[in-house]
Amino acid sequence: METYNNINKPSKDEQRLAIESYDALASVIEQLKSENPEIEIEETQERIKVPLSALKFLGEILKAMSQGKPFSLVPVATEVTTQKAAEIIGCSRPHLVKLLEEGQIEYTKVGKHRRVKFEDVMMYKKKMKRTQKQNIIDIMKSDEELGIYDS
């Protein structure tokens, strides 16, 4: 499966088209009764059976694009290199290797190379964000108690 390595924000034209397409697709999906509906490509008159779950996923993509949110499609079981994992988390590769060696993120070795499951990287990133948010809240509470932060 091909994935987008470069994550780009949708252009204004793409946003506008996504808004129109999302609304139309969402209303059509509500009316579908088949788990494998058939769609037609108007330009070629080609008819294609598509799993309903794929159409719903397309709706989610269109919704994100309509809001101007960048997105990327990554298969769940994908393994990434330590460099890619570090980029996702926003740290250096040596720091990521340290996290792996400390057991904070699971990994496997293929020869001399470490591989990390994408989902494990994302779980660590979410955990890190929760910790950062809690730390900020704790600092603000401490500052309020000391009278140096006015809420």
PDB file of C-alpha atoms in Angstrom:
ATOM      1  CA  MET A   1       0.000   0.000   0.000  1.00  0.00           C
ATOM      2  CA  GLU A   2       1.302   3.406  -0.929  1.00  0.00           C
ATOM      3  CA  THR A   3       1.248   6.028   1.778  1.00  0.00           C
ATOM      4  CA  TYR A   4       1.855   9.748   1.691  1.00  0.00           C
ATOM      5  CA  ASN A   5       5.344  10.516   2.954  1.00  0.00           C
ATOM      6  CA  ASN A   6       4.766  14.254   2.646  1.00  0.00           C
ATOM      7  CA  ILE A   7       1.836  15.544   4.637  1.00  0.00           C
ATOM      8  CA  ASN A   8       0.456  18.655   2.978  1.00  0.00           C
ATOM      9  CA  LYS A   9      -2.336  20.932   4.039  1.00  0.00           C
ATOM     10  CA  PRO A  10      -5.193  20.918   1.497  1.00  0.00           C
ATOM     11  CA  SER A  11      -5.343  23.934  -0.816  1.00  0.00           C
ATOM     12  CA  LYS A  12      -8.355  26.286  -0.688  1.00  0.00           C
ATOM     13  CA  ASP A  13      -9.741  24.679  -3.876  1.00  0.00           C
ATOM     14  CA  GLU A  14      -9.330  21.197  -2.381  1.00  0.00           C
ATOM     15  CA  GLN A  15     -11.053  22.386   0.813  1.00  0.00           C
ATOM     16  CA  ARG A  16     -13.993  23.811  -1.134  1.00  0.00           C
ATOM     17  CA  LEU A  17     -14.382  20.651  -3.220  1.00  0.00           C
ATOM     18  CA  ALA A  18     -14.043  18.456  -0.119  1.00  0.00           C
ATOM     19  CA  ILE A  19     -16.851  20.392   1.604  1.00  0.00           C
ATOM     20  CA  GLU A  20     -19.180  19.810  -1.351  1.00  0.00           C
ATOM     21  CA  SER A  21     -18.125  16.159  -1.747  1.00  0.00           C
ATOM     22  CA  TYR A  22     -18.370  15.369   1.962  1.00  0.00           C
ATOM     23  CA  ASP A  23     -21.932  16.660   2.250  1.00  0.00           C
ATOM     24  CA  ALA A  24     -23.024  14.661  -0.812  1.00  0.00           C
ATOM     25  CA  LEU A  25     -21.222  11.487   0.257  1.00  0.00           C
ATOM     26  CA  ALA A  26     -22.510  11.670   3.843  1.00  0.00           C
ATOM     27  CA  SER A  27     -26.124  11.901   2.673  1.00  0.00           C
ATOM     28  CA  VAL A  28     -25.665   9.028   0.190  1.00  0.00           C
ATOM     29  CA  ILE A  29     -24.005   6.786   2.810  1.00  0.00           C
ATOM     30  CA  GLU A  30     -27.037   7.218   5.105  1.00  0.00           C
ATOM     31  CA  GLN A  31     -29.286   5.824   2.361  1.00  0.00           C
ATOM     32  CA  LEU A  32     -27.133   2.772   1.530  1.00  0.00           C
ATOM     33  CA  LYS A  33     -28.361  -0.648   2.566  1.00  0.00           C
ATOM     34  CA  SER A  34     -25.649  -2.834   0.972  1.00  0.00           C
ATOM     35  CA  GLU A  35     -22.300  -3.585   2.644  1.00  0.00           C
ATOM     36  CA  ASN A  36     -20.661  -3.427  -0.811  1.00  0.00           C
ATOM     37  CA  PRO A  37     -22.370  -0.630  -2.746  1.00  0.00           C
ATOM     38  CA  GLU A  38     -21.538  -0.004  -6.373  1.00  0.00           C
ATOM     39  CA  ILE A  39     -20.356   3.440  -7.412  1.00  0.00           C
ATOM     40  CA  GLU A  40     -20.000   4.846 -10.913  1.00  0.00           C
ATOM     41  CA  ILE A  41     -17.195   7.067 -12.169  1.00  0.00           C
ATOM     42  CA  GLU A  42     -18.996   9.540 -14.392  1.00  0.00           C
ATOM     43  CA  GLU A  43     -16.013  10.316 -16.656  1.00  0.00           C
ATOM     44  CA  THR A  44     -15.493   6.669 -17.652  1.00  0.00           C
ATOM     45  CA  GLN A  45     -18.922   5.187 -16.837  1.00  0.00           C
ATOM     46  CA  GLU A  46     -16.994   2.497 -14.933  1.00  0.00           C
ATOM     47  CA  ARG A  47     -18.915   0.827 -12.103  1.00  0.00           C
ATOM     48  CA  ILE A  48     -16.956  -0.315  -9.044  1.00  0.00           C
ATOM     49  CA  LYS A  49     -18.034  -2.221  -5.935  1.00  0.00           C
ATOM     50  CA  VAL A  50     -16.596  -0.607  -2.817  1.00  0.00           C
ATOM     51  CA  PRO A  51     -16.843  -1.814   0.782  1.00  0.00           C
ATOM     52  CA  LEU A  52     -19.130   0.464   2.783  1.00  0.00           C
ATOM     53  CA  SER A  53     -16.378   0.878   5.387  1.00  0.00           C
ATOM     54  CA  ALA A  54     -14.081   2.288   2.667  1.00  0.00           C
ATOM     55  CA  LEU A  55     -16.731   4.831   1.643  1.00  0.00           C
ATOM     56  CA  LYS A  56     -17.141   5.872   5.277  1.00  0.00           C
ATOM     57  CA  PHE A  57     -13.368   6.251   5.546  1.00  0.00           C
ATOM     58  CA  LEU A  58     -13.377   8.380   2.388  1.00  0.00           C
ATOM     59  CA  GLY A  59     -16.001  10.527   4.119  1.00  0.00           C
ATOM     60  CA  GLU A  60     -13.656  11.011   7.089  1.00  0.00           C
ATOM     61  CA  ILE A  61     -10.838  12.033   4.726  1.00  0.00           C
ATOM     62  CA  LEU A  62     -13.096  14.533   2.956  1.00  0.00           C
ATOM     63  CA  LYS A  63     -14.250  15.947   6.299  1.00  0.00           C
ATOM     64  CA  ALA A  64     -10.630  16.481   7.420  1.00  0.00           C
ATOM     65  CA  MET A  65      -9.757  18.094   4.080  1.00  0.00           C
ATOM     66  CA  SER A  66     -12.824  20.357   4.234  1.00  0.00           C
ATOM     67  CA  GLN A  67     -11.582  21.649   7.592  1.00  0.00           C
ATOM     68  CA  GLY A  68      -8.136  22.312   6.127  1.00  0.00           C
ATOM     69  CA  LYS A  69      -6.517  19.629   8.273  1.00  0.00           C
ATOM     70  CA  PRO A  70      -3.481  17.830   6.899  1.00  0.00           C
ATOM     71  CA  PHE A  71      -3.764  14.048   6.910  1.00  0.00           C
ATOM     72  CA  SER A  72      -1.792  10.968   6.022  1.00  0.00           C
ATOM     73  CA  LEU A  73      -2.842   7.406   5.338  1.00  0.00           C
ATOM     74  CA  VAL A  74      -0.733   4.811   7.122  1.00  0.00           C
ATOM     75  CA  PRO A  75      -1.595   1.111   7.374  1.00  0.00           C
ATOM     76  CA  VAL A  76      -1.969   0.196  11.065  1.00  0.00           C
ATOM     77  CA  ALA A  77       0.541  -2.684  11.105  1.00  0.00           C
ATOM     78  CA  THR A  78       3.226  -0.603   9.398  1.00  0.00           C
ATOM     79  CA  GLU A  79       6.691  -0.696  10.875  1.00  0.00           C
ATOM     80  CA  VAL A  80       8.771   2.450  10.607  1.00  0.00           C
ATOM     81  CA  THR A  81      12.484   3.139  10.871  1.00  0.00           C
ATOM     82  CA  THR A  82      13.935   4.809  13.933  1.00  0.00           C
ATOM     83  CA  GLN A  83      14.448   7.969  11.868  1.00  0.00           C
ATOM     84  CA  LYS A  84      10.783   8.089  10.822  1.00  0.00           C
ATOM     85  CA  ALA A  85       9.627   7.315  14.381  1.00  0.00           C
ATOM     86  CA  ALA A  86      11.800  10.152  15.693  1.00  0.00           C
ATOM     87  CA  GLU A  87      10.285  12.542  13.129  1.00  0.00           C
ATOM     88  CA  ILE A  88       6.753  11.524  14.160  1.00  0.00           C
ATOM     89  CA  ILE A  89       7.498  12.086  17.849  1.00  0.00           C
ATOM     90  CA  GLY A  90       9.534  15.229  17.186  1.00  0.00           C
ATOM     91  CA  CYS A  91      12.846  14.183  18.692  1.00  0.00           C
ATOM     92  CA  SER A  92      16.301  13.181  17.505  1.00  0.00           C
ATOM     93  CA  ARG A  93      17.008   9.648  16.344  1.00  0.00           C
ATOM     94  CA  PRO A  94      19.554   9.068  19.165  1.00  0.00           C
ATOM     95  CA  HIS A  95      16.927  10.125  21.736  1.00  0.00           C
ATOM     96  CA  LEU A  96      14.402   7.747  20.170  1.00  0.00           C
ATOM     97  CA  VAL A  97      16.943   4.896  20.326  1.00  0.00           C
ATOM     98  CA  LYS A  98      17.395   5.702  24.025  1.00  0.00           C
ATOM     99  CA  LEU A  99      13.600   5.449  24.518  1.00  0.00           C
ATOM    100  CA  LEU A 100      13.625   2.083  22.739  1.00  0.00           C
ATOM    101  CA  GLU A 101      16.510   0.765  24.820  1.00  0.00           C
ATOM    102  CA  GLU A 102      14.773   1.924  28.029  1.00  0.00           C
ATOM    103  CA  GLY A 103      11.687  -0.059  26.992  1.00  0.00           C
ATOM    104  CA  GLN A 104       9.395   2.965  26.720  1.00  0.00           C
ATOM    105  CA  ILE A 105       8.492   1.973  23.140  1.00  0.00           C
ATOM    106  CA  GLU A 106       8.472  -1.594  21.852  1.00  0.00           C
ATOM    107  CA  TYR A 107      10.578  -2.479  18.836  1.00  0.00           C
ATOM    108  CA  THR A 108      11.969  -5.403  16.890  1.00  0.00           C
ATOM    109  CA  LYS A 109      15.353  -5.895  15.305  1.00  0.00           C
ATOM    110  CA  VAL A 110      15.805  -6.840  11.676  1.00  0.00           C
ATOM    111  CA  GLY A 111      19.491  -7.628  11.416  1.00  0.00           C
ATOM    112  CA  LYS A 112      21.195  -4.611  12.960  1.00  0.00           C
ATOM    113  CA  HIS A 113      18.242  -2.304  12.302  1.00  0.00           C
ATOM    114  CA  ARG A 114      15.459  -1.482  14.736  1.00  0.00           C
ATOM    115  CA  ARG A 115      11.867  -1.324  13.526  1.00  0.00           C
ATOM    116  CA  VAL A 116       9.007   0.244  15.450  1.00  0.00           C
ATOM    117  CA  LYS A 117       5.287  -0.293  14.887  1.00  0.00           C
ATOM    118  CA  PHE A 118       3.590   2.917  13.803  1.00  0.00           C
ATOM    119  CA  GLU A 119       0.784   2.351  16.298  1.00  0.00           C
ATOM    120  CA  ASP A 120       3.324   2.043  19.160  1.00  0.00           C
ATOM    121  CA  VAL A 121       4.923   5.344  18.119  1.00  0.00           C
ATOM    122  CA  MET A 122       1.512   7.029  18.083  1.00  0.00           C
ATOM    123  CA  MET A 123       0.588   5.565  21.484  1.00  0.00           C
ATOM    124  CA  TYR A 124       3.828   6.924  22.962  1.00  0.00           C
ATOM    125  CA  LYS A 125       3.205  10.327  21.348  1.00  0.00           C
ATOM    126  CA  LYS A 126      -0.329  10.494  22.818  1.00  0.00           C
ATOM    127  CA  LYS A 127       0.989   9.484  26.252  1.00  0.00           C
ATOM    128  CA  MET A 128       3.711  12.131  25.996  1.00  0.00           C
ATOM    129  CA  LYS A 129       1.136  14.810  25.060  1.00  0.00           C
ATOM    130  CA  ARG A 130      -1.088  13.844  28.023  1.00  0.00           C
ATOM    131  CA  THR A 131       1.912  14.075  30.366  1.00  0.00           C
ATOM    132  CA  GLN A 132       2.897  17.474  28.947  1.00  0.00           C
ATOM    133  CA  LYS A 133      -0.651  18.780  29.360  1.00  0.00           C
ATOM    134  CA  GLN A 134      -0.808  17.556  32.968  1.00  0.00           C
ATOM    135  CA  ASN A 135       2.585  19.152  33.713  1.00  0.00           C
ATOM    136  CA  ILE A 136       1.340  22.508  32.401  1.00  0.00           C
ATOM    137  CA  ILE A 137      -1.807  22.242  34.534  1.00  0.00           C
ATOM    138  CA  ASP A 138       0.302  21.388  37.602  1.00  0.00           C
ATOM    139  CA  ILE A 139       2.615  24.369  36.993  1.00  0.00           C
ATOM    140  CA  MET A 140      -0.362  26.722  36.582  1.00  0.00           C
ATOM    141  CA  LYS A 141      -1.942  25.438  39.827  1.00  0.00           C
ATOM    142  CA  SER A 142       1.353  25.860  41.658  1.00  0.00           C
ATOM    143  CA  ASP A 143       1.741  29.407  40.311  1.00  0.00           C
ATOM    144  CA  GLU A 144      -1.845  30.240  41.344  1.00  0.00           C
ATOM    145  CA  GLU A 145      -1.180  28.990  44.863  1.00  0.00           C
ATOM    146  CA  LEU A 146       1.944  31.147  45.055  1.00  0.00           C
ATOM    147  CA  GLY A 147       0.013  34.124  43.690  1.00  0.00           C
ATOM    148  CA  ILE A 148       2.246  34.597  40.642  1.00  0.00           C
ATOM    149  CA  TYR A 149      -0.345  33.443  38.089  1.00  0.00           C
ATOM    150  CA  ASP A 150      -3.620  35.293  37.696  1.00  0.00           C
ATOM    151  CA  SER A 151      -6.245  33.137  35.996  1.00  0.00           C
TER     152      SER A 151
END
